[in-house]
mmCIF file of C-alpha atoms in Angstrom:
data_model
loop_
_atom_site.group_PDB
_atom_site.id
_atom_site.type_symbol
_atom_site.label_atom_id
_atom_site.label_comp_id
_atom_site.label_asym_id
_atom_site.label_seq_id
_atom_site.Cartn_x
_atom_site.Cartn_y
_atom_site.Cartn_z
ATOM 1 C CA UNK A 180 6.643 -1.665 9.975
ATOM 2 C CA UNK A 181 5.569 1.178 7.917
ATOM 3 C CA UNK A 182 6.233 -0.165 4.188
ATOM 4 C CA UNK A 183 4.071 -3.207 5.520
ATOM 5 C CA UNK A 184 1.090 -1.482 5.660
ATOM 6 C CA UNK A 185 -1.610 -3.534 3.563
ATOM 7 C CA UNK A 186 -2.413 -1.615 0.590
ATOM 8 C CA UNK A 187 -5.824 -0.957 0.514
ATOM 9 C CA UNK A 188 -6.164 2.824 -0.092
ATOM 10 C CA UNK A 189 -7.339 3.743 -3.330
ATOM 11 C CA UNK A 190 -7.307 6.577 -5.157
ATOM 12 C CA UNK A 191 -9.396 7.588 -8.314
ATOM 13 C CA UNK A 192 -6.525 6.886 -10.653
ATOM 14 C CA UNK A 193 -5.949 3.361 -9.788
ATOM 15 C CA UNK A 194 -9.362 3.332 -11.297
ATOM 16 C CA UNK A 195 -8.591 4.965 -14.316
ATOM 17 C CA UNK A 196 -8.695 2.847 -17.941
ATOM 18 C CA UNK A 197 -6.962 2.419 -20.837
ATOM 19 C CA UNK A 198 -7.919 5.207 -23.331
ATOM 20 C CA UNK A 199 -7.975 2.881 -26.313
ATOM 21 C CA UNK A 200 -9.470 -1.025 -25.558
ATOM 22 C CA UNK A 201 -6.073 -3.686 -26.521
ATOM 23 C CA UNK A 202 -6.610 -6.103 -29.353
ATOM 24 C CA UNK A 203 -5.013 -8.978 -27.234
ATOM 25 C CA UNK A 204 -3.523 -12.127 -29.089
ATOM 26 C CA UNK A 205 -5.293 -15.318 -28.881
ATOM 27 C CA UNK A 206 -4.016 -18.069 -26.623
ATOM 28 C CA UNK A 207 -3.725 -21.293 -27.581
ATOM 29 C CA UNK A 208 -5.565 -24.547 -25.068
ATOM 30 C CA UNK A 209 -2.161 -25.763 -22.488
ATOM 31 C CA UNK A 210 -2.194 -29.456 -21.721
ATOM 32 C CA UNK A 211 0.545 -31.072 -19.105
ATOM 33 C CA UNK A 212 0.621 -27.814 -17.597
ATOM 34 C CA UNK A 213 3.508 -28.547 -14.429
ATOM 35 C CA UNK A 214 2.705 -27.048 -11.452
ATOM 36 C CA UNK A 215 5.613 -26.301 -8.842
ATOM 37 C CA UNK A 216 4.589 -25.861 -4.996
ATOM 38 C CA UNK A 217 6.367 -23.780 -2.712
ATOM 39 C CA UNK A 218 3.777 -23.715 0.008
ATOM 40 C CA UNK A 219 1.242 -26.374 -0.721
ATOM 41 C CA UNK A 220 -1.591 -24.768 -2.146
ATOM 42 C CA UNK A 221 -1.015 -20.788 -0.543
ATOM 43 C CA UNK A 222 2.007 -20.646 -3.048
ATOM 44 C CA UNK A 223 2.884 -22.433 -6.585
ATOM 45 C CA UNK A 224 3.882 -21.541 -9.781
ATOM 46 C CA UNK A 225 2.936 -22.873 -13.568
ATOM 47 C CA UNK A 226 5.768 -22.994 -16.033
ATOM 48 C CA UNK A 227 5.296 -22.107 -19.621
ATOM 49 C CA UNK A 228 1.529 -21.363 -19.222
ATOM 50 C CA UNK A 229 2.329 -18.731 -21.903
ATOM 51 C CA UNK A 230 4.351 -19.288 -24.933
ATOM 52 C CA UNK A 231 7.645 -17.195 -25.726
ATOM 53 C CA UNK A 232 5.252 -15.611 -28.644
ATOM 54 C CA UNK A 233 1.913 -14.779 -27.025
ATOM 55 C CA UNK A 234 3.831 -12.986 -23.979
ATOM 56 C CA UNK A 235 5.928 -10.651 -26.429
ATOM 57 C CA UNK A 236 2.601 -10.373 -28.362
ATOM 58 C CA UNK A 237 0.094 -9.123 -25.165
ATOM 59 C CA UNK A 238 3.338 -6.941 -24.511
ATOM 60 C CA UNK A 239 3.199 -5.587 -27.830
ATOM 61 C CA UNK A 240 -0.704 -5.102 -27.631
ATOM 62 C CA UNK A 241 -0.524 -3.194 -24.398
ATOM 63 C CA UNK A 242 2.120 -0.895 -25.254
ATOM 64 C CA UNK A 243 0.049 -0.270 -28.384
ATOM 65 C CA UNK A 244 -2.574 1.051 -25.690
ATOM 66 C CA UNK A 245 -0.215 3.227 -23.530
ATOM 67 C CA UNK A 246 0.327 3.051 -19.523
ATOM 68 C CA UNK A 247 -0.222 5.105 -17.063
ATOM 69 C CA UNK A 248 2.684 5.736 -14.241
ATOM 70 C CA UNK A 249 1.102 4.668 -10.847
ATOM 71 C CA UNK A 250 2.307 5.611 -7.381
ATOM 72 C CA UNK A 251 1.239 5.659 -3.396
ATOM 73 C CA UNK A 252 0.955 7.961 -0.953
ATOM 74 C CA UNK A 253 3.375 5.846 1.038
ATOM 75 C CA UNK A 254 4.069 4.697 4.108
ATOM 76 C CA UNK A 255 3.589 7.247 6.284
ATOM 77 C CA UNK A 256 -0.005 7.280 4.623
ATOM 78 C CA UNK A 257 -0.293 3.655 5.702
ATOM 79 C CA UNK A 258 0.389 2.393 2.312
ATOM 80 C CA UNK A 259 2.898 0.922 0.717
ATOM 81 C CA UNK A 260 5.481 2.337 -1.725
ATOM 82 C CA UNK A 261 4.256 1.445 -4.967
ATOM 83 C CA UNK A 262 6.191 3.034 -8.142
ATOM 84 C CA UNK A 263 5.278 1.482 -11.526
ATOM 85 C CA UNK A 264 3.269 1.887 -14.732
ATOM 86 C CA UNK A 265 0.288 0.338 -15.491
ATOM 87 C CA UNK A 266 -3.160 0.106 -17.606
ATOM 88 C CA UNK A 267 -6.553 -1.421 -16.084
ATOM 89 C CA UNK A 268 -9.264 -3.054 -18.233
ATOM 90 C CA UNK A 269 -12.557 -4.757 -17.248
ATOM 91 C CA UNK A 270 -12.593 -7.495 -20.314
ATOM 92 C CA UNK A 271 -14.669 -10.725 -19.189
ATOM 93 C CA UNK A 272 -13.612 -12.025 -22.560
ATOM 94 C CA UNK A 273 -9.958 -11.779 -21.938
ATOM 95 C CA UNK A 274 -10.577 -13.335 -18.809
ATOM 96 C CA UNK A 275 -12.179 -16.440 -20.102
ATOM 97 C CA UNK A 276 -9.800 -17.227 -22.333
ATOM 98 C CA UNK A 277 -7.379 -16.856 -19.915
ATOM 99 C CA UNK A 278 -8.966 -18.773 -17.326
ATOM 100 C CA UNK A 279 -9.998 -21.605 -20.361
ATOM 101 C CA UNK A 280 -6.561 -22.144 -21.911
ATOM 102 C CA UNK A 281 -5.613 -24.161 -19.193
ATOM 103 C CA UNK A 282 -6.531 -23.075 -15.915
ATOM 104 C CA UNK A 283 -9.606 -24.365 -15.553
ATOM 105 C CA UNK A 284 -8.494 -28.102 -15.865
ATOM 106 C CA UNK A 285 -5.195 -27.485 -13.736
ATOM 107 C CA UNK A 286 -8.061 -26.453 -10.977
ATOM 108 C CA UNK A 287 -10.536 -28.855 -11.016
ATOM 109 C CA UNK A 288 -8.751 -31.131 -8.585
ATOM 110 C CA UNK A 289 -8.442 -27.802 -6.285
ATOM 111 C CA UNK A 290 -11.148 -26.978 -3.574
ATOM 112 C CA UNK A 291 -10.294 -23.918 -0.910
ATOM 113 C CA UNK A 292 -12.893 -24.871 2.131
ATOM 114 C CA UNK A 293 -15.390 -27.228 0.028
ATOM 115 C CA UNK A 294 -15.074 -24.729 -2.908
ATOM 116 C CA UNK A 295 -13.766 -24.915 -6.340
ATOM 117 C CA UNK A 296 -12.754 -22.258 -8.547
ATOM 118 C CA UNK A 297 -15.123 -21.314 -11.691
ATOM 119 C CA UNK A 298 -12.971 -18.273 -13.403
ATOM 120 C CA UNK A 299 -11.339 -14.974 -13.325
ATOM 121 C CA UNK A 300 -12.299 -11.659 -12.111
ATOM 122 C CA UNK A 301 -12.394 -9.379 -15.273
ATOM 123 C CA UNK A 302 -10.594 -6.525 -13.904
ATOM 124 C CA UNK A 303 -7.072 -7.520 -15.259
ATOM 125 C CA UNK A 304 -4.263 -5.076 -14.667
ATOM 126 C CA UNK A 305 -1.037 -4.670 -16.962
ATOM 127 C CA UNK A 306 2.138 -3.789 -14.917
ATOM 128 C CA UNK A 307 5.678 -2.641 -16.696
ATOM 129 C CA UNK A 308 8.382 -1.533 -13.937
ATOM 130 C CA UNK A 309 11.553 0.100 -15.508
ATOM 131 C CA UNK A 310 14.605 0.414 -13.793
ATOM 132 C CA UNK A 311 14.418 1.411 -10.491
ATOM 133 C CA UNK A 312 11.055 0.850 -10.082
ATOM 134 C CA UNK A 313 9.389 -1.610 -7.242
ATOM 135 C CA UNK A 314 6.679 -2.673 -5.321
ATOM 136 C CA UNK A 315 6.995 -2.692 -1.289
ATOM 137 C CA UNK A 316 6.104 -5.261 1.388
ATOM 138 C CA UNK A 317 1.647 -5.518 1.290
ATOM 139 C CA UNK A 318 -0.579 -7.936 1.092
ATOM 140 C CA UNK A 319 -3.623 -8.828 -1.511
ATOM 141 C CA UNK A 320 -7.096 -8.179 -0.372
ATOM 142 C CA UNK A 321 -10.075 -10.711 -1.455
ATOM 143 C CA UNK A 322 -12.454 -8.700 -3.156
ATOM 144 C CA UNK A 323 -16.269 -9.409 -3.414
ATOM 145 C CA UNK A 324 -17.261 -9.795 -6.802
ATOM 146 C CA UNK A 325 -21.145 -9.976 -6.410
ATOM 147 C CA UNK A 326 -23.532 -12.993 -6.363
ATOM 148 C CA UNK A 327 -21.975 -15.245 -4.091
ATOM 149 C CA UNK A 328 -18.314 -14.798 -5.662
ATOM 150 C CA UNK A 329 -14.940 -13.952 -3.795
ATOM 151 C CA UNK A 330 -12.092 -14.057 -5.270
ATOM 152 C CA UNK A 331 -8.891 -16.140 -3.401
ATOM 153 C CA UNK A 332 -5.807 -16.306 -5.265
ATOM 154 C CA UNK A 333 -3.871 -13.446 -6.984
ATOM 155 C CA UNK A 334 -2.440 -14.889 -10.472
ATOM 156 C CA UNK A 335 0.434 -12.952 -11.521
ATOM 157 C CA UNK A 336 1.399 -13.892 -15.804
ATOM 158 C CA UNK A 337 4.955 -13.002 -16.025
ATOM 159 C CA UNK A 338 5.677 -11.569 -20.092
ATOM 160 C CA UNK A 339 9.194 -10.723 -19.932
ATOM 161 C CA UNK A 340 11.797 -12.520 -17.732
ATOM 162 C CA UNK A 341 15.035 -15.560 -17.920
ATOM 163 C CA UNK A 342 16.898 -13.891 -20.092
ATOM 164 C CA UNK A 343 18.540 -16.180 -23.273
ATOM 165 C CA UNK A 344 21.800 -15.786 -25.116
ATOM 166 C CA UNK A 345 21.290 -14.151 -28.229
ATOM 167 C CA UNK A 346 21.646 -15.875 -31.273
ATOM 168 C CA UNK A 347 23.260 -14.507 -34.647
ATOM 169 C CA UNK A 348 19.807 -13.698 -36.464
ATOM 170 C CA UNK A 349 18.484 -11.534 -33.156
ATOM 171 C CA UNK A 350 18.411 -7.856 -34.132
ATOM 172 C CA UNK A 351 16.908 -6.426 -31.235
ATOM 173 C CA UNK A 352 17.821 -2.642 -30.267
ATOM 174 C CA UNK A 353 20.736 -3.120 -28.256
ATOM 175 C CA UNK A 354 20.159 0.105 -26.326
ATOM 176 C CA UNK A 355 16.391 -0.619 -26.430
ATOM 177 C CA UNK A 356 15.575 -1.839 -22.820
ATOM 178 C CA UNK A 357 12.719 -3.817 -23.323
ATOM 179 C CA UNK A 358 15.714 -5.897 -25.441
ATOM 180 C CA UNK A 359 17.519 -6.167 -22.421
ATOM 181 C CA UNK A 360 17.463 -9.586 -19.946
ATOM 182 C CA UNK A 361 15.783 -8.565 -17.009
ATOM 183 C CA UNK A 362 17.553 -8.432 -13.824
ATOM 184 C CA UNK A 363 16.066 -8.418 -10.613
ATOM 185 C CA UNK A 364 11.890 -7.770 -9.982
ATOM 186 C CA UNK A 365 11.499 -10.646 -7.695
ATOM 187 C CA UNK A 366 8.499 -11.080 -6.113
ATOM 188 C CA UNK A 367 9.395 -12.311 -2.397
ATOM 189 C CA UNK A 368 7.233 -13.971 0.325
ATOM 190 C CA UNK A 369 8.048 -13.911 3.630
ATOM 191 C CA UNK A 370 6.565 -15.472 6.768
ATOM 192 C CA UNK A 371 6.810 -15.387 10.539
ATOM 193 C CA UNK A 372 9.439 -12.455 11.452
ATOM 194 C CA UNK A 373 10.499 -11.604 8.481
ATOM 195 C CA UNK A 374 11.545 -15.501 7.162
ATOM 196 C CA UNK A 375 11.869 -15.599 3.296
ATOM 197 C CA UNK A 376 9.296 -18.030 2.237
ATOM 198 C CA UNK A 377 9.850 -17.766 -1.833
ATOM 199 C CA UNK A 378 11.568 -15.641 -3.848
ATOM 200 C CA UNK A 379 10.351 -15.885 -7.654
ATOM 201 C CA UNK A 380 12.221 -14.295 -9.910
ATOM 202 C CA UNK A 381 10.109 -13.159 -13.063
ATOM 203 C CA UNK A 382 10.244 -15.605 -16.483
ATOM 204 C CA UNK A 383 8.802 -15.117 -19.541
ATOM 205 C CA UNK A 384 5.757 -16.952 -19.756
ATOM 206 C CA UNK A 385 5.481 -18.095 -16.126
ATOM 207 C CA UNK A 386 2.092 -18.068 -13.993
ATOM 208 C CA UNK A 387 2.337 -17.527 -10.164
ATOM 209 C CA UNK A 388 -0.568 -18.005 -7.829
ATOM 210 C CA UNK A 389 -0.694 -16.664 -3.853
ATOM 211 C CA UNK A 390 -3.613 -17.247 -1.790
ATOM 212 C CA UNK A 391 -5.148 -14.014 -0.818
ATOM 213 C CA UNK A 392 -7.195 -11.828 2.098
ATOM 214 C CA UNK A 393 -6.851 -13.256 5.256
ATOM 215 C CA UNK A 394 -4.587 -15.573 4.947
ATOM 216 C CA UNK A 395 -1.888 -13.510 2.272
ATOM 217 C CA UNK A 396 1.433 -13.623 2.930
ATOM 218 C CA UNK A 397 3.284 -10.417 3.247
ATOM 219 C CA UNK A 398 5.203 -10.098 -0.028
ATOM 220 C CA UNK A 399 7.069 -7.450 -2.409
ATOM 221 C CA UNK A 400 8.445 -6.872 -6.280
ATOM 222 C CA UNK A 401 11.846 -5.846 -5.939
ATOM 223 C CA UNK A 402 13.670 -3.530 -7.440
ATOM 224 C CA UNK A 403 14.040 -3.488 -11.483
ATOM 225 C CA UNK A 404 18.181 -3.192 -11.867
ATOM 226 C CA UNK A 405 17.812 -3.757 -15.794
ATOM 227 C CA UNK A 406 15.408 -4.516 -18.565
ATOM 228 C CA UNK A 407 11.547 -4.184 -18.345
ATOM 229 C CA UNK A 408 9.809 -6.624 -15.928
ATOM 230 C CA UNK A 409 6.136 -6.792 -17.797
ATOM 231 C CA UNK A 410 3.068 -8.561 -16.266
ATOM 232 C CA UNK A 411 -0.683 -8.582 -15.943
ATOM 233 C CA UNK A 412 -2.881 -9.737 -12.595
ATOM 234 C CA UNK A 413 -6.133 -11.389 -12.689
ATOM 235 C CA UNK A 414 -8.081 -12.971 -9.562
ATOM 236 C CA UNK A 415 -9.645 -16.066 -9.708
ATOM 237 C CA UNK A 416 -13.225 -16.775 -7.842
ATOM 238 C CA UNK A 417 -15.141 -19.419 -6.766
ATOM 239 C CA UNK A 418 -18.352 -20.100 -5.524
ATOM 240 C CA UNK A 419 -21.042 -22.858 -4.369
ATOM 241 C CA UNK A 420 -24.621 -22.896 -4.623
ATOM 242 C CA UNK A 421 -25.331 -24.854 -1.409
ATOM 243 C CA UNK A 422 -23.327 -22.171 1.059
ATOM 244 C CA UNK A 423 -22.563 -18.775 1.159
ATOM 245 C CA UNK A 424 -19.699 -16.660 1.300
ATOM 246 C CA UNK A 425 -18.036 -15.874 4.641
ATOM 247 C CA UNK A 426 -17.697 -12.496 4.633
ATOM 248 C CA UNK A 427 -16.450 -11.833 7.682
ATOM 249 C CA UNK A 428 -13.387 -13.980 6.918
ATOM 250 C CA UNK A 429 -12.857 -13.004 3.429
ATOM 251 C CA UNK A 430 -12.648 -15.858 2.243
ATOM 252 C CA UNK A 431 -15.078 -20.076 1.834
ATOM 253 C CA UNK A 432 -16.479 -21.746 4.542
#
């Protein structure tokens, strides 16, 4: 399957960063954070880890620094089509606070081969796909991060997403269509011939983590039929100090 083709071409503009560095909000500490499995620990999903306010606020801050629209060379390149907008940052700060507003503590119960996770990468990426835009079938690649880090999981924030009626006092743009509920962006996972594992459809405020590298499941953001599906992507690492990384495997002994 062509459009299955793991995505691991990359050009010089995926590298690319923002022009002007975000302010980004600050993010209060999340206790009871509920975590939903849909396949044990390769697939689950955190309600609410973001409020209602800081997602419209990091929204707010990254429009403020402008995206960039990023594509593929597709298929027939042996990648996967890949139409969206997006900005790239390397903040460690952002990261940690991130990673410390709750994560850390829903983790610490959470070992992948004798390991346990200790943050996030810092190279976060903003995503906004408009209508029509999408994301075909790849899979994640763990990525080394230096001094006996890899990361494991891809951790997807959804910002926009679950639409709610509108009450008297909202005076959003009507034919603004970041103002509009968002319909369709899932992000599907599929396993053994084509079998639909998950499909998560995008809400506001919403984390969703995937296991990664050699054990990722094939998976795809749909097609954007209305609204503005806005998210950002970190990857968490972990590490011990008694073993080493497998790097043949990609992934903790």
């Amino acid at each position: 399957m062509a459009e299955a083709a793991t995505a691991t071409k990359k050009r010089a503009s995926d590298n690319k960063k923002a022009s002007t560095k975000p302010k980004w909000p600050l993010l209060q500490p999340k206790l009871n954070l509920h975590v939903t499995r849909l396949k044990d620990h390769d697939l689950f999903t955190v309600q609410n880890f973001f409020t209602a306010a800081e997602s419209k606020a990091f929204i707010k801050a990254a429009e403020s620094s402008g995206f960039e629209h990023q594509g593929s060379l597709g298929p027939a390149k042996g990648e996967a089509y890949r139409d969206n907008d997006r900005i790239y940052v390397n903040d460690p700060a952002l990261a940690d606070m991130v990673w410390q507003s709750g994560l850390d503590k829903l983790f610490s119960d959470i070992k992948i081969r004798g390991r346990v996770a200790v943050g996030l990468n810092p190279n976060i990426r903003f995503y906004r796909y408009k209508v029509g835009q999408r994301f075909g079938r790849h899979i994640d690649e763990s990525v080394d991060i230096g001094e006996g880090k890899r990361t494991v999981y891809t951790l997807l924030i959804y910002l926009s997403g679950s639409p709610k009626p509108k009450g008297k006092s909202d005076s959003s743009n009507p034919k603004d269509p970041a103002s509009e509920p968002l319909v369709g962006g899932e992000t599907v996972f599929y396993g053994s011939r084509n079998s639909v594992v998950a499909e998560v459809a995008p809400a506001e405020g919403m984390a969703l983590l995937h296991i990664h590298g050699d054990k990722c499941m094939l998976h795809e953001a749909r097609n954007v039929s209305k609204g503005i599906k806005y998210f950002f992507e970190l990857k968490r690492f972990g590490f011990s100090e008694n073993s080493q990384v497998n790097k043949e495997s990609g992934h903790y002994p």
